[in-house]
Amino acid sequence: MGGPSTDAARRSLLLTAVSALFLAALSLLPANRAWLADVADYYARLPREWRAMDVTERLRARHHRNLAVLEYIGASLRPGDVFLLPPPEYVRRHFDPVYWNWCEPKYFYYMLGRWPTVTPDDPGADRATCTVTIDDRGRPVFQRLVGPADVERLRAAFRE
Amino acid sequence: MALLWVPLVLWLQFLMGRGLLRRLHVRLPQPQAIALAVLAGLPLSSLVALFLDLVGIHITLLSVLCGFAGAAAALNGPWHGARGDARATASSAARLRACEWPFVAFFVGIAAISVWRAFYLPVTFRDALLGLDLVAKYAAAQGTLHSTVFTDPWLHGHLSNQPFRAPFPVLMQVVFRLAGLPFGQLWLSALFLAFLVFCYSRFRERVHPLIAGLVMTLLLASREMYAHTFMVSNDYATAVFFGAAVVFFLDYDRRPQSGSLLLSALFMGFACWTRSDTMLFVPPGAVLAALSAKGADRAGLRAPWSAGAVFLAIPAAFVLLWHGLYLGRVLHQSPEGLGGIGPISALALPGDFYRTAWLFGQTSVYGYLPLVFFALALVNLVFLRDRGPRALWFWLAFLYLGLTLMLFVAPVTTLENTLKRGYFKFLPIMALYLVESRALQTASERIRRWESAPGPAWPRWMWNRQ
């Protein structure tokens, strides 16, 4: 039974099976298993992502609370406002240790556009007209500022 | 509209790359030639986009497409006898064999979801968000890299070094945002797919496809590097270009020809164009190029010094174009917060060497490729008495010493970020070593001999029961 071509086909089949076995063996190694679990999760999310193509929704799903805070701030800003960015340590301590990037000048600029911002340490911080503080329940509260004394009061609050 | 413009942009980039390879008289098997054309075309197109900005033409979709078309036409024109080389490369297409299909199906599955995520996800990495994509977003909107990011006073003092690192990913983000993609990023998929095809095709040239598939799987299965195939940063592209440069350097070291050296220097230049601190590895590479040129029979660049000079000059030109000309003369900016050189204590050096060596064992970050590399290198060196290609050892040593030195002297360099991602550059070289190693080449030879041996593949009782 079988000539040289059949033998070649059998060898090819055997090698294909070995390839599949090797691949299966590699997938069982712990780190690879974790990686493939990630990949499987990406595939599992695909139908949901396919249905949610809106750009803003995609941004929200990725940047979570960072974007949520900025959207809240953006809705309250008025032309001419200079926003006082709370310091990262304050935000990490009172708001969220993970989603704190929204108080970085570049992040703010990237997400919200060209709103003038200052940080508490900037020389021009006294010009600030508004800011956000975090209340006792960890929620951001937009505040209007009325002059350098107010800015100084907030500087002290941010240091708490 | 992205459905129309993105394929057109990619096609023009491919044409630019193909034209350049023709000019360099590169002859490769067709899958490698196509993949390499994409790998070369992407950074070439970024040069065109920067040129438009330099001469004061607004960067818009129209100007970019015209620039790309002009560059593609110039590089692919019928002059200089480019056609003959195209025929030579097109004749050696490789057919996939049955034993490769499980691997190929696996690669397709892994690559497809990466492409989807590159398209779907917004830019995520903090460094990219606050650096390259911040610049790209405003450049795409305002038609110039010299955007309000660099002029608005409220960002002054807060820019750090992130927006200044290197222009390639920035310009790619600009081009793909202009082409209609809300988050750019899809150029990463082109880079990833081209690198996948290039490596796999190259590996199966050297070893049996079964082994090539295994090595490619090890290279792909780096959890951290895979994430960077769909989330834009400087590091994945740098590793790809660095890897390609080392591939052609290895060719040059074996058979010193000016084409291989030029390609290697060019891809090293692209790596510097993607991450400027890659320049750190160029001077030792230039010395190695000079040593490789010694004793060359048919090298176009016969003199060792000229080989070294070429390897040094091309990457340096890329760095000077960005840091010297563009940042210095056009933007009038210099990176903030680089931190310079920190306090150095010789006592810390052994600790730094240990920490950087420790990284190789992080299978959750790099998969098993580094461990397989060390195990197989040991087998080769101790049992088979084979050192393997010396050029690869030198490049691995340059990388290890260079990255440890960065950790040692530069305060902004961290193990968790800078080095963790800087180590991506090791992975293609380690994979290349595996396929060049005597152990795997011997195994390949045995498989091939078994395939072509006369007689049944396995005892007849396993197959015919009657």
XYZ file of C-alpha atoms in Angstrom, chain B:
466
model
C -13.472 58.523 4.028
C -10.748 56.652 5.896
C -11.689 53.558 3.851
C -10.518 55.372 0.744
C -7.549 57.366 1.989
C -5.851 54.890 4.299
C -5.318 52.241 1.589
C -4.071 54.960 -0.761
C -1.607 56.260 1.820
C -0.378 52.736 2.530
C -0.027 52.007 -1.177
C 2.031 55.159 -1.771
C 4.202 54.322 1.236
C 4.761 50.847 -0.145
C 5.708 52.317 -3.532
C 8.215 54.652 -1.906
C 9.813 51.771 -0.035
C 9.880 49.589 -3.126
C 11.474 52.375 -5.123
C 14.182 52.828 -2.528
C 14.947 49.101 -2.448
C 15.225 49.110 -6.238
C 17.639 52.009 -6.079
C 19.757 50.018 -3.626
C 19.560 46.938 -5.915
C 18.217 44.818 -3.082
C 17.312 41.283 -4.138
C 15.180 39.348 -1.703
C 12.517 36.649 -1.886
C 9.206 38.252 -2.746
C 7.532 38.136 0.710
C 10.602 39.757 2.261
C 10.848 42.322 -0.525
C 7.208 43.352 -0.087
C 7.483 43.472 3.709
C 10.708 45.420 3.558
C 9.183 47.902 1.119
C 6.490 48.634 3.712
C 9.052 48.848 6.522
C 11.142 51.325 4.505
C 8.178 53.192 3.023
C 6.685 54.271 6.336
C 9.715 56.246 7.578
C 10.426 57.539 4.073
C 6.939 58.981 3.957
C 7.558 60.671 7.297
C 10.586 62.364 5.744
C 8.356 63.674 2.953
C 5.848 65.015 5.486
C 8.616 66.748 7.435
C 10.014 68.181 4.209
C 6.598 69.714 3.421
C 6.599 71.347 6.826
C 10.189 72.543 6.447
C 9.475 74.304 3.147
C 6.365 75.918 4.593
C 3.690 73.844 2.872
C 0.707 73.167 5.147
C 0.448 69.522 6.096
C -2.975 68.558 4.777
C -4.272 65.346 3.290
C -3.894 66.791 -0.209
C -0.342 68.050 0.272
C 0.676 64.788 1.919
C -0.788 62.667 -0.875
C 0.846 64.860 -3.534
C 4.164 64.686 -1.687
C 3.939 60.918 -1.328
C 2.952 60.457 -4.970
C 5.841 62.680 -6.092
C 8.349 60.810 -3.952
C 7.004 57.434 -5.094
C 7.248 58.518 -8.740
C 10.773 59.838 -8.260
C 11.931 56.638 -6.587
C 10.183 54.292 -9.022
C 10.975 56.061 -12.284
C 12.277 53.884 -15.125
C 15.707 55.497 -14.967
C 18.807 53.890 -13.394
C 17.740 50.431 -14.646
C 15.485 49.703 -11.709
C 13.194 47.337 -13.645
C 15.634 44.454 -13.939
C 15.924 44.122 -10.182
C 12.164 44.001 -9.770
C 11.966 40.948 -12.032
C 14.742 39.257 -10.126
C 12.982 39.681 -6.802
C 9.554 38.673 -8.093
C 10.706 35.259 -9.283
C 11.306 33.656 -5.924
C 7.930 33.578 -4.232
C 7.745 30.941 -1.514
C 4.790 28.580 -1.141
C 3.541 27.676 2.311
C 3.692 24.020 3.257
C 1.105 22.014 5.150
C 3.110 21.902 8.378
C 3.138 25.712 8.461
C -0.610 26.154 8.394
C -1.174 25.750 12.149
C 1.406 28.476 12.777
C 0.166 30.701 9.980
C -3.430 30.380 11.205
C -2.200 31.287 14.695
C -0.268 34.317 13.401
C -3.309 35.495 11.434
C -5.488 35.206 14.530
C -3.016 37.128 16.651
C -2.425 39.780 13.991
C -6.099 40.320 13.085
C -7.181 41.342 16.577
C -4.106 43.566 16.873
C -5.137 45.399 13.692
C -8.660 45.822 15.007
C -7.441 47.243 18.288
C -4.986 49.597 16.574
C -7.949 50.938 14.607
C -10.474 50.968 17.423
C -8.650 52.038 20.563
C -7.762 55.613 21.367
C -4.140 56.410 22.128
C -3.549 55.099 25.628
C 0.069 55.177 26.770
C 0.748 58.196 28.905
C 4.049 58.932 27.143
C 2.337 58.836 23.748
C -0.657 60.832 24.863
C 1.455 63.566 26.420
C 4.119 63.449 23.727
C 3.870 62.206 20.198
C 0.085 62.177 19.858
C -0.328 65.540 21.549
C 1.963 67.029 18.894
C 0.296 64.988 16.136
C -3.248 65.899 17.097
C -2.541 69.624 16.955
C -0.282 69.330 13.899
C -3.059 67.576 11.990
C -5.533 70.252 13.038
C -3.238 73.249 12.433
C -1.297 71.965 9.396
C 2.169 72.243 10.901
C 4.310 70.586 13.529
C 5.086 74.069 14.765
C 1.685 74.172 16.416
C 0.293 75.918 19.464
C 1.565 73.020 21.596
C 4.949 74.723 21.405
C 3.751 78.299 21.555
C 0.852 78.444 24.020
C 2.307 80.006 27.163
C 0.358 77.817 29.570
C 2.217 74.736 28.371
C 5.574 76.434 28.702
C 7.602 74.657 31.375
C 5.252 71.664 31.314
C 6.239 70.070 28.014
C 8.941 67.780 29.439
C 10.932 65.784 26.868
C 8.033 63.701 25.562
C 6.998 65.875 22.581
C 10.566 66.119 21.301
C 11.698 62.511 21.274
C 11.689 61.671 17.583
C 9.493 62.568 14.649
C 8.580 59.273 12.966
C 5.640 58.208 15.162
C 4.457 61.820 15.361
C 4.397 62.217 11.595
C 2.728 58.847 11.092
C 0.049 59.864 13.560
C -0.410 63.130 11.652
C -0.713 61.372 8.284
C -3.156 58.707 9.483
C -5.236 61.210 11.405
C -5.431 63.303 8.231
C -6.442 60.174 6.310
C -9.561 60.036 8.458
C -8.689 57.784 11.383
C -9.756 59.451 14.636
C -6.813 58.012 16.564
C -4.225 57.382 13.820
C -2.386 54.273 14.997
C -3.182 52.001 12.022
C 0.314 52.570 10.643
C 1.445 50.429 13.576
C -0.467 47.526 12.060
C 1.283 47.990 8.730
C 4.585 47.953 10.577
C 3.615 44.905 12.632
C 2.320 42.874 9.681
C 5.331 43.751 7.541
C 7.717 42.791 10.331
C 5.851 39.540 10.934
C 6.086 38.597 7.259
C 9.691 39.732 6.984
C 10.852 37.769 10.036
C 8.918 34.618 9.242
C 10.103 34.598 5.646
C 13.661 35.212 6.774
C 13.512 32.525 9.470
C 12.165 29.856 7.117
C 15.016 30.620 4.754
C 17.442 29.613 7.472
C 15.644 26.742 9.213
C 12.853 24.269 8.536
C 9.422 25.971 8.485
C 8.377 23.975 11.552
C 11.233 25.502 13.554
C 10.726 28.906 11.938
C 7.108 28.776 13.117
C 8.195 27.920 16.648
C 10.732 30.737 16.819
C 8.250 33.208 15.354
C 5.677 32.150 17.952
C 8.230 32.781 20.720
C 8.930 36.226 19.260
C 5.245 37.089 19.020
C 4.396 35.807 22.475
C 5.895 38.748 24.308
C 2.873 40.095 26.129
C 4.302 43.582 26.524
C 5.643 43.946 22.999
C 2.406 42.594 21.539
C 0.461 45.310 23.378
C 2.654 47.864 21.637
C 1.553 46.564 18.228
C -1.772 48.300 18.743
C -1.002 51.052 21.225
C 1.223 53.698 19.775
C 4.587 54.475 21.358
C 8.131 54.935 20.137
C 9.351 51.571 21.314
C 7.798 48.930 19.088
C 8.767 50.745 15.894
C 12.293 51.286 17.229
C 12.648 47.557 17.927
C 11.389 46.716 14.434
C 13.819 49.053 12.678
C 16.662 48.060 14.986
C 15.932 44.392 14.291
C 15.903 44.964 10.521
C 19.190 46.868 10.803
C 20.810 43.946 12.639
C 19.476 41.446 10.051
C 21.227 43.327 7.249
C 24.270 43.924 9.417
C 24.540 40.168 9.837
C 24.371 39.794 6.047
C 27.109 42.386 5.719
C 29.275 40.716 8.344
C 29.040 37.442 6.437
C 29.431 38.822 2.953
C 30.493 42.462 2.979
C 28.520 44.165 0.234
C 27.639 47.806 0.166
C 23.906 47.108 -0.359
C 23.603 45.241 2.946
C 25.588 47.889 4.784
C 23.512 50.719 3.343
C 20.275 48.940 4.259
C 21.555 48.252 7.752
C 22.646 51.869 8.234
C 19.371 53.122 6.792
C 17.253 51.008 9.140
C 19.461 52.039 12.042
C 18.776 55.604 10.924
C 15.044 54.860 10.946
C 15.432 53.483 14.473
C 17.075 56.771 15.511
C 14.319 58.636 13.630
C 11.871 56.813 15.909
C 13.757 57.115 19.175
C 16.761 59.413 19.221
C 18.594 57.701 22.080
C 19.131 54.719 19.750
C 22.056 56.795 18.489
C 23.932 55.538 21.540
C 24.357 52.167 19.809
C 25.532 53.538 16.471
C 29.221 54.362 17.182
C 30.053 50.819 18.408
C 28.113 49.513 15.415
C 30.248 51.690 13.138
C 33.417 50.185 14.627
C 31.977 46.719 14.066
C 31.080 47.647 10.461
C 34.664 48.741 9.904
C 35.948 45.455 11.352
C 33.505 43.493 9.193
C 34.693 45.329 6.071
C 38.242 44.173 6.750
C 39.104 41.298 4.466
C 36.093 41.906 2.251
C 36.510 40.651 -1.302
C 33.820 42.322 -3.279
C 32.634 45.154 -1.111
C 31.580 48.367 -2.779
C 32.821 50.076 0.355
C 36.208 48.428 0.500
C 37.985 50.589 3.018
C 37.037 49.735 6.596
C 36.891 53.392 7.525
C 34.373 54.137 4.774
C 32.108 51.289 5.948
C 32.293 52.627 9.500
C 31.712 56.174 8.301
C 28.605 55.181 6.330
C 27.177 53.317 9.308
C 27.793 56.343 11.502
C 26.782 59.067 9.056
C 23.321 57.876 8.017
C 21.817 57.519 11.521
C 23.620 60.714 12.611
C 22.023 62.563 9.685
C 18.561 61.534 10.916
C 19.311 62.704 14.448
C 20.792 65.988 13.227
C 17.842 66.605 10.924
C 15.444 66.422 13.861
C 17.428 67.722 16.811
C 19.783 70.069 15.007
C 17.722 71.432 12.168
C 14.070 71.057 13.066
C 14.030 71.475 16.826
C 16.928 73.931 16.891
C 16.308 76.089 13.819
C 12.588 75.765 13.111
C 10.880 75.114 16.420
C 13.553 76.897 18.463
C 12.920 74.409 21.235
C 14.961 72.033 23.262
C 13.599 69.150 25.298
C 12.704 70.090 28.848
C 13.382 67.967 31.881
C 15.965 65.622 30.417
C 17.711 65.710 33.728
C 21.180 65.313 32.210
C 23.542 63.050 34.034
C 22.644 62.173 37.587
C 24.923 61.552 40.565
C 27.058 58.553 39.691
C 28.286 56.021 42.188
C 30.415 53.132 40.965
C 28.938 51.064 43.785
C 25.564 51.176 42.073
C 26.861 49.680 38.832
C 26.822 45.973 39.836
C 23.291 46.460 41.124
C 22.261 48.039 37.829
C 23.788 45.149 35.881
C 21.869 42.740 38.078
C 18.600 44.624 37.654
C 18.935 44.777 33.882
C 19.819 41.062 33.703
C 16.856 40.277 35.966
C 14.518 41.783 33.370
C 15.262 38.944 30.921
C 13.590 36.495 33.267
C 10.272 38.339 33.262
C 8.232 35.866 31.248
C 5.053 37.835 31.879
C 6.644 40.730 29.996
C 8.790 39.142 27.263
C 7.470 35.578 27.144
C 9.926 32.709 26.971
C 12.135 33.906 24.121
C 14.973 35.269 26.345
C 15.030 32.053 28.395
C 15.050 29.846 25.289
C 17.776 32.063 23.870
C 20.019 31.636 26.930
C 19.377 27.895 27.103
C 20.134 27.362 23.429
C 23.168 29.647 23.536
C 24.500 27.476 26.363
C 23.900 24.313 24.357
C 25.628 25.846 21.344
C 28.596 27.171 23.249
C 29.190 24.272 25.630
C 28.088 21.158 23.778
C 28.357 22.116 20.121
C 31.363 24.439 20.519
C 29.686 26.930 18.218
C 29.696 30.631 18.970
C 27.167 31.509 16.292
C 27.340 34.756 14.322
C 29.704 37.147 16.089
C 27.781 40.212 14.871
C 24.718 39.133 16.852
C 26.750 38.704 20.034
C 28.230 42.150 19.585
C 24.822 43.732 19.070
C 23.402 41.954 22.109
C 26.372 43.151 24.155
C 26.032 46.742 22.864
C 22.380 46.737 23.822
C 22.929 45.296 27.275
C 25.840 47.590 28.116
C 24.200 50.641 26.561
C 20.877 50.204 28.330
C 22.552 49.479 31.669
C 24.708 52.557 31.194
C 21.583 54.618 30.557
C 20.079 53.335 33.784
C 23.337 54.109 35.568
C 23.874 57.682 34.419
C 20.500 59.119 33.345
C 18.047 59.875 36.141
C 15.094 59.913 33.716
C 15.770 56.289 32.751
C 13.684 53.837 34.754
C 13.699 50.074 34.800
C 9.897 49.913 34.843
C 9.364 52.070 31.778
C 12.376 53.108 29.709
C 14.294 49.866 29.999
C 11.333 47.526 30.023
C 10.344 48.836 26.614
C 13.927 49.406 25.476
C 14.398 45.653 25.869
C 12.066 45.068 22.920
C 15.169 45.605 20.799
C 16.672 42.401 22.183
C 13.839 40.160 21.076
C 14.240 40.142 17.258
C 18.005 39.698 17.680
C 17.519 36.780 20.042
C 15.086 35.177 17.593
C 17.587 35.749 14.805
C 20.278 34.060 16.888
C 18.031 31.030 17.401
C 17.524 30.475 13.675
C 21.237 31.008 13.039
C 22.290 28.637 15.833
C 23.874 25.322 15.003
C 21.479 23.453 17.306
C 18.386 24.544 15.381
C 20.075 24.294 11.996
C 21.105 20.710 12.795
C 17.565 19.936 13.903
C 16.275 21.471 10.651
C 18.644 19.395 8.613
C 17.475 16.223 10.359
C 13.835 17.039 9.718
C 14.608 17.708 6.059
C 16.539 14.442 5.759
C 13.671 12.551 7.357
C 11.239 14.220 4.943
C 13.210 13.165 1.900
C 14.269 9.704 3.136
C 12.870 6.735 1.210
C 10.407 4.370 2.862
C 7.285 4.848 4.938
C 6.933 7.778 7.296
C 6.080 5.484 10.197
C 5.651 1.714 10.673
C 2.997 0.254 8.403
C 1.070 -1.249 11.331
C 0.171 2.298 12.380
C -1.356 3.063 9.014
C -2.628 -0.201 7.461
C -4.502 -2.464 9.786
C -5.917 -4.828 7.136
